[in-house]
Amino acid sequence: MCDWWIDEKMVHVYNCHPFASQQIVPTDQEPGLFCCGGDALFVVSAGGCRIEVFQLQEEEECTLLCRFATMGKVLSIAHSGIGDYLVTIEEKSKATYLRAYTNWRYQAVEKTRVAVRMLGHFLSGSSFRVAPKEQMEIIEIPLYDPPLCFSCCPVTGHLLVGCRKSLVVFSLKKQDLNDPLSVLDFERSLIMHVPGWTPSQVCFCDGYVAIQMELEILVVKLEHFHQQPTNDNVPVPKDINTSIDIEEKGLMREAAQTDISQLEQDDFYVCQKNQELLGEEARECGVSVTLERTGMELEAGDIEVSYVLYRRFAPDFFQGHTVEETHLHSLQLLPIFTVTSSQDLSCEKKEGEPLSMFCFISLPNTGYLYSIRNGVELTSTYQYPEKAQQAVLSNQFLHVITRNALQCFTARCSAVAARTEDPYIDTTMKACPPFTMDVCALRIQLFIGLKALCHFKNHVVLLTKAAVDGDGESGRGPKKAQSRKSTSTKQKVSESGHGWNLYIVNTVSTLHLYSEMVEYSKKYETNSPQAQSCIHLLSEAHLLLRAALLDPAVRDPARGELEAAFKESCAQLGDCYSRFDKRDFHLALPYYKMSGLSVTEVIERNVTFSQKSQSFGKGFLFFLKHSLYEESSEELSEETAGQVLHIFSTAEPSQLPHVVCSPCMLHANHATAFASLEKLESTLPSVVVTLTKAAIALKMENLQQYKTEMGCHTEMLQVYGFIEEPKLLLLNREGKSIEPTSLAHHLKETQEGLLVASAVALHENNKMTLEEADTFFKELSRETGDEKAGPQLLVDFWEALLVASTQEAIIQELLFKLSTVYIDRISTKENSGIKPLKTAEDLINSCSHYGLIFPWVSVITPSVFNMDRHYQEDLQKLQSLLSGPSLDPSSIFPLLEQLSDNESPGLSIHVLCATKLGDHESCIDKLLERCPQAIIPYANHELQREKQPLWWQKVLPELCKKTKYEGDESNTFLSSLKETLLVVAMELDPLEFLNLIPDDGTAAFFVPYVLECSQKNLVT
């Protein structure tokens, strides 16, 4: 390998072999122009009036398919894959014409019939529908100005033609007649006015339009939108100007160019400064692009212009080129499709939009590659070692020809497209080499007198013309048409002093080139393990595979082979990043994940390498830690687990507690792990180390050692230790639910308070979600059968978390969960008999969500009520929640159906809920009916302020009715009536009070209270 430096940028040059073989095209005459497409090579003879078509086949000799004459001298030619037609600019009698050749393949089966017609004839007439014929058709495409250049859209087949002052878009139309006959035609649909610009080259792809002048390029996007109803007062959009604006801007630019030309005639050369404008900033370039709609299909919507890219170059005279030589060339727009965006590239129209779009432009010594979809960015800059004559970009390569060499550079298109396609790239899940890597040239193949270049699939077509008579530079001098029928691979020179050849160079398969690059990289690894060249070459090979896999045309079994090679490439990159102390060592993790290798396989690969280097790389340790800590479902064997313990004991002993607690290490030797931790504790003691030792001692059934280790630290410090390493208590394996560890099971039996406190700490430190905690405690309680009415330990956790949590969403969820459990236990009268960690009194004193139970509630359900003490606790906790400020009674209202208000516990809960919802009158009715002794405490507590009128509006009338009936509760009603009258007498005027006395002959009973009311009124 060698490198060259240009403008402080390095170009890596490798001696790989991307070219497999070459053959000479057996043309009858000297070729002038040529192009590729549709598995065919089109060669225009030097005279320019005949086209020969050759079949391009995989690893087979190039054979003549057909030949046909043109109507004029061909100045430019291109093939469209969509529609399979040829477009030419031809000259005849000093006039320039634009023509399209359709159904040209009929010439291969000796169908000599040729029809000539004007554009639009098929669209407006019906002659073809009457008598379809198997014939080649030449379509004349008229234009106002002579055509200068053109481009066929590879996505839609539409045609863009560049003229002196405008660009014209022709839409491709197709109609199937009688199978397999079909007819193509074009409709002029849009004119783009670009005042002051005379394009030297244009490109058209999926709505993107690139226009090139000598040292300027402009890229815009034609975007469809549905036009909203407008009125005459709506201003004209800024991209759709009047003809006056067009003429004014054109005259201004032409005037500026006239001034420059005048200076140049006076022996001055005016150089404009370099300028690059990306995205909407390109609108400030001073170039106006305006649209004139001419097609019928745009009536349903409209088109607007979005500016994408503008770049102006200043000639660099230090490169050794003359002013005449310094101009842009090889303009190209390249779309990248994927399996998801295009299912079949062989169809007439590619469904879906391209995943990515790239724009390539080139100066004599430098090429520039821009990504222009989903943002505009310069992705690569290619520095050529000598003057480039032409360059062609493909998904995988950039082929460049100089006078005597064919250069093959790698392209970064797949790196950009992959990031667009997969959002997980550049994370710990997936990786891809960056497009900012140094440019790489795989091969520089020598040829003599290279003139032109064309690329199609895995074929590179080259035209060479060499001069041998000492007339100066190769290719100069008179040119004569000569016969070339030989297929020899040597370049031949004609007897007249000029030689020419048209070569087809076949490129090797992606897998073959990938294998060669991998073998090449091993030499760098052997000679200089720390060198960056090994990773650089493997990254280039990886991008080759990515580009091939992005191609939707690749099908099984080839795709399966590419995917296998891709995984192998990921493993090799993972090895490189894992073994050496590279800056990007963390990339070992995603590459190993993408490789499909198991943790055991990765360990074996790196342990073997470490035996030679006597160390473990940062990347390998990074991968190993993530794999062990990410709850992988893979369980290592005892031997492999022992290797892991040795690796971390040697490289990072501080990680040993976390490693030992990993689910992957379940089969590790307990004695070895305990010894390693003891050694670590002697130098770096910590709570986590002690707790890990205790967990291992428990597994070894050494309870004495376990008690010793647990006694070393207070419970508060142990909670901090569990926060640092949650796997001491729970395992969360991939694809499985939460599993409590043996230590968690033991703490449940011996220190359940520590267990609950630790779980709360884990939740509050985002180490465990509420759902995971629920599963954790349910699994712990499965053995005791304490799940039916809610495991008591889980309820203890909810209550403790309610005390600690400050998140409103968590608080409301906990309130609902606890209310549900309390109601369920009260209604079913079932309880495990396990004592809760906190009583209702503890919660009232420590948690603001539990309020003091209202006094009247205690009257309904006194503490001496005939109920089990556990149920009494649950009832009091529920009553306390309803007496507190946080629980919304409407959230549990449907659950109250489980509780009957015929019993005191249910009655207290129903009345509490109804009171908080503001339904005091129904509460009064229920209390008078079922617990009259609570009516006065209830009224004293609840009927305050705006609810006070209920004393005389509701309570007094109801008590008056109740006292008329004799019964067991008559004394209760009578005493309640007397207390109610005292309250009413203090609050009302005498007249209002008299109006409340019933007229049933009991007025004497109310006289003392009337006097009380009168005396109060006199005092006030």
JSON list of N, CA, C and O in Angstrom, two decimals, residues 550-593:
[
{"chain": "A", "resi": 550, "resn": "LEU", "atom": "N", "xyz": [-27.74, -3.42, 0.18]},
{"chain": "A", "resi": 550, "resn": "LEU", "atom": "CA", "xyz": [-28.75, -2.39, -0.03]},
{"chain": "A", "resi": 550, "resn": "LEU", "atom": "C", "xyz": [-29.42, -2.51, -1.39]},
{"chain": "A", "resi": 550, "resn": "LEU", "atom": "O", "xyz": [-30.51, -1.96, -1.60]},
{"chain": "A", "resi": 551, "resn": "ASP", "atom": "N", "xyz": [-28.76, -3.21, -2.32]},
{"chain": "A", "resi": 551, "resn": "ASP", "atom": "CA", "xyz": [-29.29, -3.33, -3.67]},
{"chain": "A", "resi": 551, "resn": "ASP", "atom": "C", "xyz": [-30.47, -4.30, -3.68]},
{"chain": "A", "resi": 551, "resn": "ASP", "atom": "O", "xyz": [-30.31, -5.50, -3.41]},
{"chain": "A", "resi": 552, "resn": "PRO", "atom": "N", "xyz": [-31.68, -3.83, -4.00]},
{"chain": "A", "resi": 552, "resn": "PRO", "atom": "CA", "xyz": [-32.84, -4.74, -4.00]},
{"chain": "A", "resi": 552, "resn": "PRO", "atom": "C", "xyz": [-32.81, -5.75, -5.13]},
{"chain": "A", "resi": 552, "resn": "PRO", "atom": "O", "xyz": [-33.58, -6.71, -5.12]},
{"chain": "A", "resi": 553, "resn": "ALA", "atom": "N", "xyz": [-31.93, -5.56, -6.11]},
{"chain": "A", "resi": 553, "resn": "ALA", "atom": "CA", "xyz": [-31.84, -6.52, -7.21]},
{"chain": "A", "resi": 553, "resn": "ALA", "atom": "C", "xyz": [-31.14, -7.80, -6.80]},
{"chain": "A", "resi": 553, "resn": "ALA", "atom": "O", "xyz": [-31.22, -8.81, -7.50]},
{"chain": "A", "resi": 554, "resn": "VAL", "atom": "N", "xyz": [-30.43, -7.78, -5.66]},
{"chain": "A", "resi": 554, "resn": "VAL", "atom": "CA", "xyz": [-29.72, -8.97, -5.20]},
{"chain": "A", "resi": 554, "resn": "VAL", "atom": "C", "xyz": [-30.72, -9.91, -4.52]},
{"chain": "A", "resi": 554, "resn": "VAL", "atom": "O", "xyz": [-31.40, -9.54, -3.57]},
{"chain": "A", "resi": 555, "resn": "ARG", "atom": "N", "xyz": [-30.82, -11.11, -5.00]},
{"chain": "A", "resi": 555, "resn": "ARG", "atom": "CA", "xyz": [-31.77, -12.10, -4.49]},
{"chain": "A", "resi": 555, "resn": "ARG", "atom": "C", "xyz": [-31.02, -13.33, -4.00]},
{"chain": "A", "resi": 555, "resn": "ARG", "atom": "O", "xyz": [-29.83, -13.50, -4.26]},
{"chain": "A", "resi": 556, "resn": "ASP", "atom": "N", "xyz": [-31.73, -14.19, -3.28]},
{"chain": "A", "resi": 556, "resn": "ASP", "atom": "CA", "xyz": [-31.15, -15.44, -2.84]},
{"chain": "A", "resi": 556, "resn": "ASP", "atom": "C", "xyz": [-30.83, -16.31, -4.05]},
{"chain": "A", "resi": 556, "resn": "ASP", "atom": "O", "xyz": [-31.54, -16.25, -5.07]},
{"chain": "A", "resi": 557, "resn": "PRO", "atom": "N", "xyz": [-29.77, -17.14, -4.00]},
{"chain": "A", "resi": 557, "resn": "PRO", "atom": "CA", "xyz": [-28.92, -17.40, -2.82]},
{"chain": "A", "resi": 557, "resn": "PRO", "atom": "C", "xyz": [-27.79, -16.39, -2.63]},
{"chain": "A", "resi": 557, "resn": "PRO", "atom": "O", "xyz": [-27.06, -16.46, -1.64]},
{"chain": "A", "resi": 558, "resn": "ALA", "atom": "N", "xyz": [-27.61, -15.46, -3.61]},
{"chain": "A", "resi": 558, "resn": "ALA", "atom": "CA", "xyz": [-26.51, -14.51, -3.50]},
{"chain": "A", "resi": 558, "resn": "ALA", "atom": "C", "xyz": [-26.65, -13.64, -2.25]},
{"chain": "A", "resi": 558, "resn": "ALA", "atom": "O", "xyz": [-25.66, -13.34, -1.57]},
{"chain": "A", "resi": 559, "resn": "ARG", "atom": "N", "xyz": [-27.88, -13.25, -1.92]},
{"chain": "A", "resi": 559, "resn": "ARG", "atom": "CA", "xyz": [-28.08, -12.42, -0.73]},
{"chain": "A", "resi": 559, "resn": "ARG", "atom": "C", "xyz": [-27.69, -13.17, 0.54]},
{"chain": "A", "resi": 559, "resn": "ARG", "atom": "O", "xyz": [-27.12, -12.60, 1.47]},
{"chain": "A", "resi": 560, "resn": "GLY", "atom": "N", "xyz": [-28.02, -14.47, 0.60]},
{"chain": "A", "resi": 560, "resn": "GLY", "atom": "CA", "xyz": [-27.64, -15.25, 1.78]},
{"chain": "A", "resi": 560, "resn": "GLY", "atom": "C", "xyz": [-26.12, -15.31, 1.94]},
{"chain": "A", "resi": 560, "resn": "GLY", "atom": "O", "xyz": [-25.60, -15.22, 3.06]},
{"chain": "A", "resi": 561, "resn": "GLU", "atom": "N", "xyz": [-25.39, -15.45, 0.84]},
{"chain": "A", "resi": 561, "resn": "GLU", "atom": "CA", "xyz": [-23.93, -15.48, 0.91]},
{"chain": "A", "resi": 561, "resn": "GLU", "atom": "C", "xyz": [-23.39, -14.13, 1.35]},
{"chain": "A", "resi": 561, "resn": "GLU", "atom": "O", "xyz": [-22.43, -14.06, 2.14]},
{"chain": "A", "resi": 562, "resn": "LEU", "atom": "N", "xyz": [-23.99, -13.05, 0.85]},
{"chain": "A", "resi": 562, "resn": "LEU", "atom": "CA", "xyz": [-23.56, -11.72, 1.27]},
{"chain": "A", "resi": 562, "resn": "LEU", "atom": "C", "xyz": [-23.83, -11.47, 2.75]},
{"chain": "A", "resi": 562, "resn": "LEU", "atom": "O", "xyz": [-23.00, -10.86, 3.45]},
{"chain": "A", "resi": 563, "resn": "GLU", "atom": "N", "xyz": [-24.97, -11.94, 3.23]},
{"chain": "A", "resi": 563, "resn": "GLU", "atom": "CA", "xyz": [-25.28, -11.75, 4.65]},
{"chain": "A", "resi": 563, "resn": "GLU", "atom": "C", "xyz": [-24.33, -12.52, 5.54]},
{"chain": "A", "resi": 563, "resn": "GLU", "atom": "O", "xyz": [-23.92, -12.04, 6.61]},
{"chain": "A", "resi": 564, "resn": "ALA", "atom": "N", "xyz": [-23.93, -13.73, 5.11]},
{"chain": "A", "resi": 564, "resn": "ALA", "atom": "CA", "xyz": [-22.95, -14.49, 5.88]},
{"chain": "A", "resi": 564, "resn": "ALA", "atom": "C", "xyz": [-21.61, -13.78, 5.90]},
{"chain": "A", "resi": 564, "resn": "ALA", "atom": "O", "xyz": [-20.94, -13.69, 6.95]},
{"chain": "A", "resi": 565, "resn": "ALA", "atom": "N", "xyz": [-21.21, -13.24, 4.75]},
{"chain": "A", "resi": 565, "resn": "ALA", "atom": "CA", "xyz": [-19.95, -12.49, 4.69]},
{"chain": "A", "resi": 565, "resn": "ALA", "atom": "C", "xyz": [-20.04, -11.21, 5.53]},
{"chain": "A", "resi": 565, "resn": "ALA", "atom": "O", "xyz": [-19.06, -10.78, 6.15]},
{"chain": "A", "resi": 566, "resn": "PHE", "atom": "N", "xyz": [-21.23, -10.61, 5.54]},
{"chain": "A", "resi": 566, "resn": "PHE", "atom": "CA", "xyz": [-21.41, -9.39, 6.33]},
{"chain": "A", "resi": 566, "resn": "PHE", "atom": "C", "xyz": [-21.21, -9.68, 7.82]},
{"chain": "A", "resi": 566, "resn": "PHE", "atom": "O", "xyz": [-20.56, -8.89, 8.54]},
{"chain": "A", "resi": 567, "resn": "LYS", "atom": "N", "xyz": [-21.77, -10.78, 8.30]},
{"chain": "A", "resi": 567, "resn": "LYS", "atom": "CA", "xyz": [-21.57, -11.14, 9.71]},
{"chain": "A", "resi": 567, "resn": "LYS", "atom": "C", "xyz": [-20.09, -11.42, 10.00]},
{"chain": "A", "resi": 567, "resn": "LYS", "atom": "O", "xyz": [-19.58, -11.05, 11.06]},
{"chain": "A", "resi": 568, "resn": "GLU", "atom": "N", "xyz": [-19.43, -12.08, 9.05]},
{"chain": "A", "resi": 568, "resn": "GLU", "atom": "CA", "xyz": [-17.99, -12.33, 9.22]},
{"chain": "A", "resi": 568, "resn": "GLU", "atom": "C", "xyz": [-17.22, -11.02, 9.27]},
{"chain": "A", "resi": 568, "resn": "GLU", "atom": "O", "xyz": [-16.30, -10.85, 10.07]},
{"chain": "A", "resi": 569, "resn": "SER", "atom": "N", "xyz": [-17.62, -10.07, 8.42]},
{"chain": "A", "resi": 569, "resn": "SER", "atom": "CA", "xyz": [-16.96, -8.75, 8.42]},
{"chain": "A", "resi": 569, "resn": "SER", "atom": "C", "xyz": [-17.16, -8.05, 9.75]},
{"chain": "A", "resi": 569, "resn": "SER", "atom": "O", "xyz": [-16.23, -7.42, 10.28]},
{"chain": "A", "resi": 570, "resn": "CYS", "atom": "N", "xyz": [-18.37, -8.14, 10.30]},
{"chain": "A", "resi": 570, "resn": "CYS", "atom": "CA", "xyz": [-18.63, -7.51, 11.61]},
{"chain": "A", "resi": 570, "resn": "CYS", "atom": "C", "xyz": [-17.76, -8.15, 12.68]},
{"chain": "A", "resi": 570, "resn": "CYS", "atom": "O", "xyz": [-17.22, -7.44, 13.56]},
{"chain": "A", "resi": 571, "resn": "ALA", "atom": "N", "xyz": [-17.58, -9.47, 12.63]},
{"chain": "A", "resi": 571, "resn": "ALA", "atom": "CA", "xyz": [-16.73, -10.15, 13.62]},
{"chain": "A", "resi": 571, "resn": "ALA", "atom": "C", "xyz": [-15.28, -9.69, 13.49]},
{"chain": "A", "resi": 571, "resn": "ALA", "atom": "O", "xyz": [-14.59, -9.47, 14.50]},
{"chain": "A", "resi": 572, "resn": "GLN", "atom": "N", "xyz": [-14.80, -9.52, 12.26]},
{"chain": "A", "resi": 572, "resn": "GLN", "atom": "CA", "xyz": [-13.42, -9.08, 12.05]},
{"chain": "A", "resi": 572, "resn": "GLN", "atom": "C", "xyz": [-13.22, -7.65, 12.55]},
{"chain": "A", "resi": 572, "resn": "GLN", "atom": "O", "xyz": [-12.19, -7.34, 13.16]},
{"chain": "A", "resi": 573, "resn": "LEU", "atom": "N", "xyz": [-14.18, -6.78, 12.28]},
{"chain": "A", "resi": 573, "resn": "LEU", "atom": "CA", "xyz": [-14.06, -5.42, 12.80]},
{"chain": "A", "resi": 573, "resn": "LEU", "atom": "C", "xyz": [-14.15, -5.42, 14.32]},
{"chain": "A", "resi": 573, "resn": "LEU", "atom": "O", "xyz": [-13.45, -4.65, 15.00]},
{"chain": "A", "resi": 574, "resn": "GLY", "atom": "N", "xyz": [-15.01, -6.29, 14.87]},
{"chain": "A", "resi": 574, "resn": "GLY", "atom": "CA", "xyz": [-15.08, -6.41, 16.32]},
{"chain": "A", "resi": 574, "resn": "GLY", "atom": "C", "xyz": [-13.75, -6.85, 16.90]},
{"chain": "A", "resi": 574, "resn": "GLY", "atom": "O", "xyz": [-13.31, -6.33, 17.95]},
{"chain": "A", "resi": 575, "resn": "ASP", "atom": "N", "xyz": [-13.07, -7.79, 16.23]},
{"chain": "A", "resi": 575, "resn": "ASP", "atom": "CA", "xyz": [-11.74, -8.23, 16.69]},
{"chain": "A", "resi": 575, "resn": "ASP", "atom": "C", "xyz": [-10.77, -7.07, 16.70]},
{"chain": "A", "resi": 575, "resn": "ASP", "atom": "O", "xyz": [-10.00, -6.89, 17.66]},
{"chain": "A", "resi": 576, "resn": "CYS", "atom": "N", "xyz": [-10.76, -6.27, 15.63]},
{"chain": "A", "resi": 576, "resn": "CYS", "atom": "CA", "xyz": [-9.81, -5.16, 15.55]},
{"chain": "A", "resi": 576, "resn": "CYS", "atom": "C", "xyz": [-10.04, -4.14, 16.66]},
{"chain": "A", "resi": 576, "resn": "CYS", "atom": "O", "xyz": [-9.09, -3.68, 17.30]},
{"chain": "A", "resi": 577, "resn": "TYR", "atom": "N", "xyz": [-11.30, -3.78, 16.86]},
{"chain": "A", "resi": 577, "resn": "TYR", "atom": "CA", "xyz": [-11.58, -2.77, 17.88]},
{"chain": "A", "resi": 577, "resn": "TYR", "atom": "C", "xyz": [-11.44, -3.32, 19.30]},
{"chain": "A", "resi": 577, "resn": "TYR", "atom": "O", "xyz": [-11.28, -2.55, 20.25]},
{"chain": "A", "resi": 578, "resn": "SER", "atom": "N", "xyz": [-11.50, -4.64, 19.45]},
{"chain": "A", "resi": 578, "resn": "SER", "atom": "CA", "xyz": [-11.45, -5.22, 20.79]},
{"chain": "A", "resi": 578, "resn": "SER", "atom": "C", "xyz": [-10.03, -5.46, 21.26]},
{"chain": "A", "resi": 578, "resn": "SER", "atom": "O", "xyz": [-9.76, -5.46, 22.47]},
{"chain": "A", "resi": 579, "resn": "ARG", "atom": "N", "xyz": [-9.10, -5.67, 20.35]},
{"chain": "A", "resi": 579, "resn": "ARG", "atom": "CA", "xyz": [-7.78, -6.15, 20.75]},
{"chain": "A", "resi": 579, "resn": "ARG", "atom": "C", "xyz": [-6.76, -5.04, 20.96]},
{"chain": "A", "resi": 579, "resn": "ARG", "atom": "O", "xyz": [-5.77, -5.25, 21.64]},
{"chain": "A", "resi": 580, "resn": "PHE", "atom": "N", "xyz": [-6.96, -3.91, 20.35]},
{"chain": "A", "resi": 580, "resn": "PHE", "atom": "CA", "xyz": [-5.97, -2.85, 20.45]},
{"chain": "A", "resi": 580, "resn": "PHE", "atom": "C", "xyz": [-6.57, -1.65, 21.15]},
{"chain": "A", "resi": 580, "resn": "PHE", "atom": "O", "xyz": [-7.79, -1.45, 21.15]},
{"chain": "A", "resi": 581, "resn": "ASP", "atom": "N", "xyz": [-5.73, -0.84, 21.72]},
{"chain": "A", "resi": 581, "resn": "ASP", "atom": "CA", "xyz": [-6.18, 0.34, 22.45]},
{"chain": "A", "resi": 581, "resn": "ASP", "atom": "C", "xyz": [-6.49, 1.47, 21.47]},
{"chain": "A", "resi": 581, "resn": "ASP", "atom": "O", "xyz": [-5.84, 2.51, 21.45]},
{"chain": "A", "resi": 582, "resn": "LYS", "atom": "N", "xyz": [-7.50, 1.24, 20.64]},
{"chain": "A", "resi": 582, "resn": "LYS", "atom": "CA", "xyz": [-7.91, 2.24, 19.67]},
{"chain": "A", "resi": 582, "resn": "LYS", "atom": "C", "xyz": [-8.79, 3.29, 20.34]},
{"chain": "A", "resi": 582, "resn": "LYS", "atom": "O", "xyz": [-9.40, 3.04, 21.38]},
{"chain": "A", "resi": 583, "resn": "ARG", "atom": "N", "xyz": [-8.86, 4.45, 19.70]},
{"chain": "A", "resi": 583, "resn": "ARG", "atom": "CA", "xyz": [-9.71, 5.51, 20.23]},
{"chain": "A", "resi": 583, "resn": "ARG", "atom": "C", "xyz": [-11.18, 5.10, 20.21]},
{"chain": "A", "resi": 583, "resn": "ARG", "atom": "O", "xyz": [-11.94, 5.46, 21.11]},
{"chain": "A", "resi": 584, "resn": "ASP", "atom": "N", "xyz": [-11.55, 4.34, 19.19]},
{"chain": "A", "resi": 584, "resn": "ASP", "atom": "CA", "xyz": [-12.94, 3.92, 19.05]},
{"chain": "A", "resi": 584, "resn": "ASP", "atom": "C", "xyz": [-13.14, 2.48, 19.52]},
{"chain": "A", "resi": 584, "resn": "ASP", "atom": "O", "xyz": [-13.88, 1.71, 18.89]},
{"chain": "A", "resi": 585, "resn": "PHE", "atom": "N", "xyz": [-12.51, 2.11, 20.62]},
{"chain": "A", "resi": 585, "resn": "PHE", "atom": "CA", "xyz": [-12.59, 0.73, 21.10]},
{"chain": "A", "resi": 585, "resn": "PHE", "atom": "C", "xyz": [-14.03, 0.31, 21.41]},
{"chain": "A", "resi": 585, "resn": "PHE", "atom": "O", "xyz": [-14.37, -0.86, 21.37]},
{"chain": "A", "resi": 586, "resn": "HIS", "atom": "N", "xyz": [-14.88, 1.30, 21.74]},
{"chain": "A", "resi": 586, "resn": "HIS", "atom": "CA", "xyz": [-16.27, 0.96, 22.09]},
{"chain": "A", "resi": 586, "resn": "HIS", "atom": "C", "xyz": [-17.04, 0.36, 20.91]},
{"chain": "A", "resi": 586, "resn": "HIS", "atom": "O", "xyz": [-18.10, -0.25, 21.11]},
{"chain": "A", "resi": 587, "resn": "LEU", "atom": "N", "xyz": [-16.54, 0.52, 19.70]},
{"chain": "A", "resi": 587, "resn": "LEU", "atom": "CA", "xyz": [-17.23, -0.05, 18.54]},
{"chain": "A", "resi": 587, "resn": "LEU", "atom": "C", "xyz": [-17.16, -1.57, 18.51]},
{"chain": "A", "resi": 587, "resn": "LEU", "atom": "O", "xyz": [-17.88, -2.21, 17.72]},
{"chain": "A", "resi": 588, "resn": "ALA", "atom": "N", "xyz": [-16.31, -2.16, 19.33]},
{"chain": "A", "resi": 588, "resn": "ALA", "atom": "CA", "xyz": [-16.26, -3.62, 19.40]},
{"chain": "A", "resi": 588, "resn": "ALA", "atom": "C", "xyz": [-17.62, -4.18, 19.80]},
{"chain": "A", "resi": 588, "resn": "ALA", "atom": "O", "xyz": [-18.03, -5.24, 19.31]},
{"chain": "A", "resi": 589, "resn": "LEU", "atom": "N", "xyz": [-18.34, -3.49, 20.67]},
{"chain": "A", "resi": 589, "resn": "LEU", "atom": "CA", "xyz": [-19.64, -3.99, 21.15]},
{"chain": "A", "resi": 589, "resn": "LEU", "atom": "C", "xyz": [-20.68, -4.11, 20.02]},
{"chain": "A", "resi": 589, "resn": "LEU", "atom": "O", "xyz": [-21.22, -5.20, 19.80]},
{"chain": "A", "resi": 590, "resn": "PRO", "atom": "N", "xyz": [-20.99, -3.02, 19.28]},
{"chain": "A", "resi": 590, "resn": "PRO", "atom": "CA", "xyz": [-22.01, -3.19, 18.23]},
{"chain": "A", "resi": 590, "resn": "PRO", "atom": "C", "xyz": [-21.58, -4.13, 17.11]},
{"chain": "A", "resi": 590, "resn": "PRO", "atom": "O", "xyz": [-22.41, -4.86, 16.56]},
{"chain": "A", "resi": 591, "resn": "TYR", "atom": "N", "xyz": [-20.30, -4.13, 16.76]},
{"chain": "A", "resi": 591, "resn": "TYR", "atom": "CA", "xyz": [-19.86, -5.02, 15.67]},
{"chain": "A", "resi": 591, "resn": "TYR", "atom": "C", "xyz": [-19.98, -6.48, 16.09]},
{"chain": "A", "resi": 591, "resn": "TYR", "atom": "O", "xyz": [-20.41, -7.33, 15.29]},
{"chain": "A", "resi": 592, "resn": "TYR", "atom": "N", "xyz": [-19.62, -6.79, 17.32]},
{"chain": "A", "resi": 592, "resn": "TYR", "atom": "CA", "xyz": [-19.78, -8.18, 17.79]},
{"chain": "A", "resi": 592, "resn": "TYR", "atom": "C", "xyz": [-21.26, -8.56, 17.85]},
{"chain": "A", "resi": 592, "resn": "TYR", "atom": "O", "xyz": [-21.64, -9.70, 17.53]},
{"chain": "A", "resi": 593, "resn": "LYS", "atom": "N", "xyz": [-22.11, -7.62, 18.25]},
{"chain": "A", "resi": 593, "resn": "LYS", "atom": "CA", "xyz": [-23.54, -7.92, 18.28]},
{"chain": "A", "resi": 593, "resn": "LYS", "atom": "C", "xyz": [-24.07, -8.22, 16.88]},
{"chain": "A", "resi": 593, "resn": "LYS", "atom": "O", "xyz": [-24.88, -9.13, 16.68]}
]
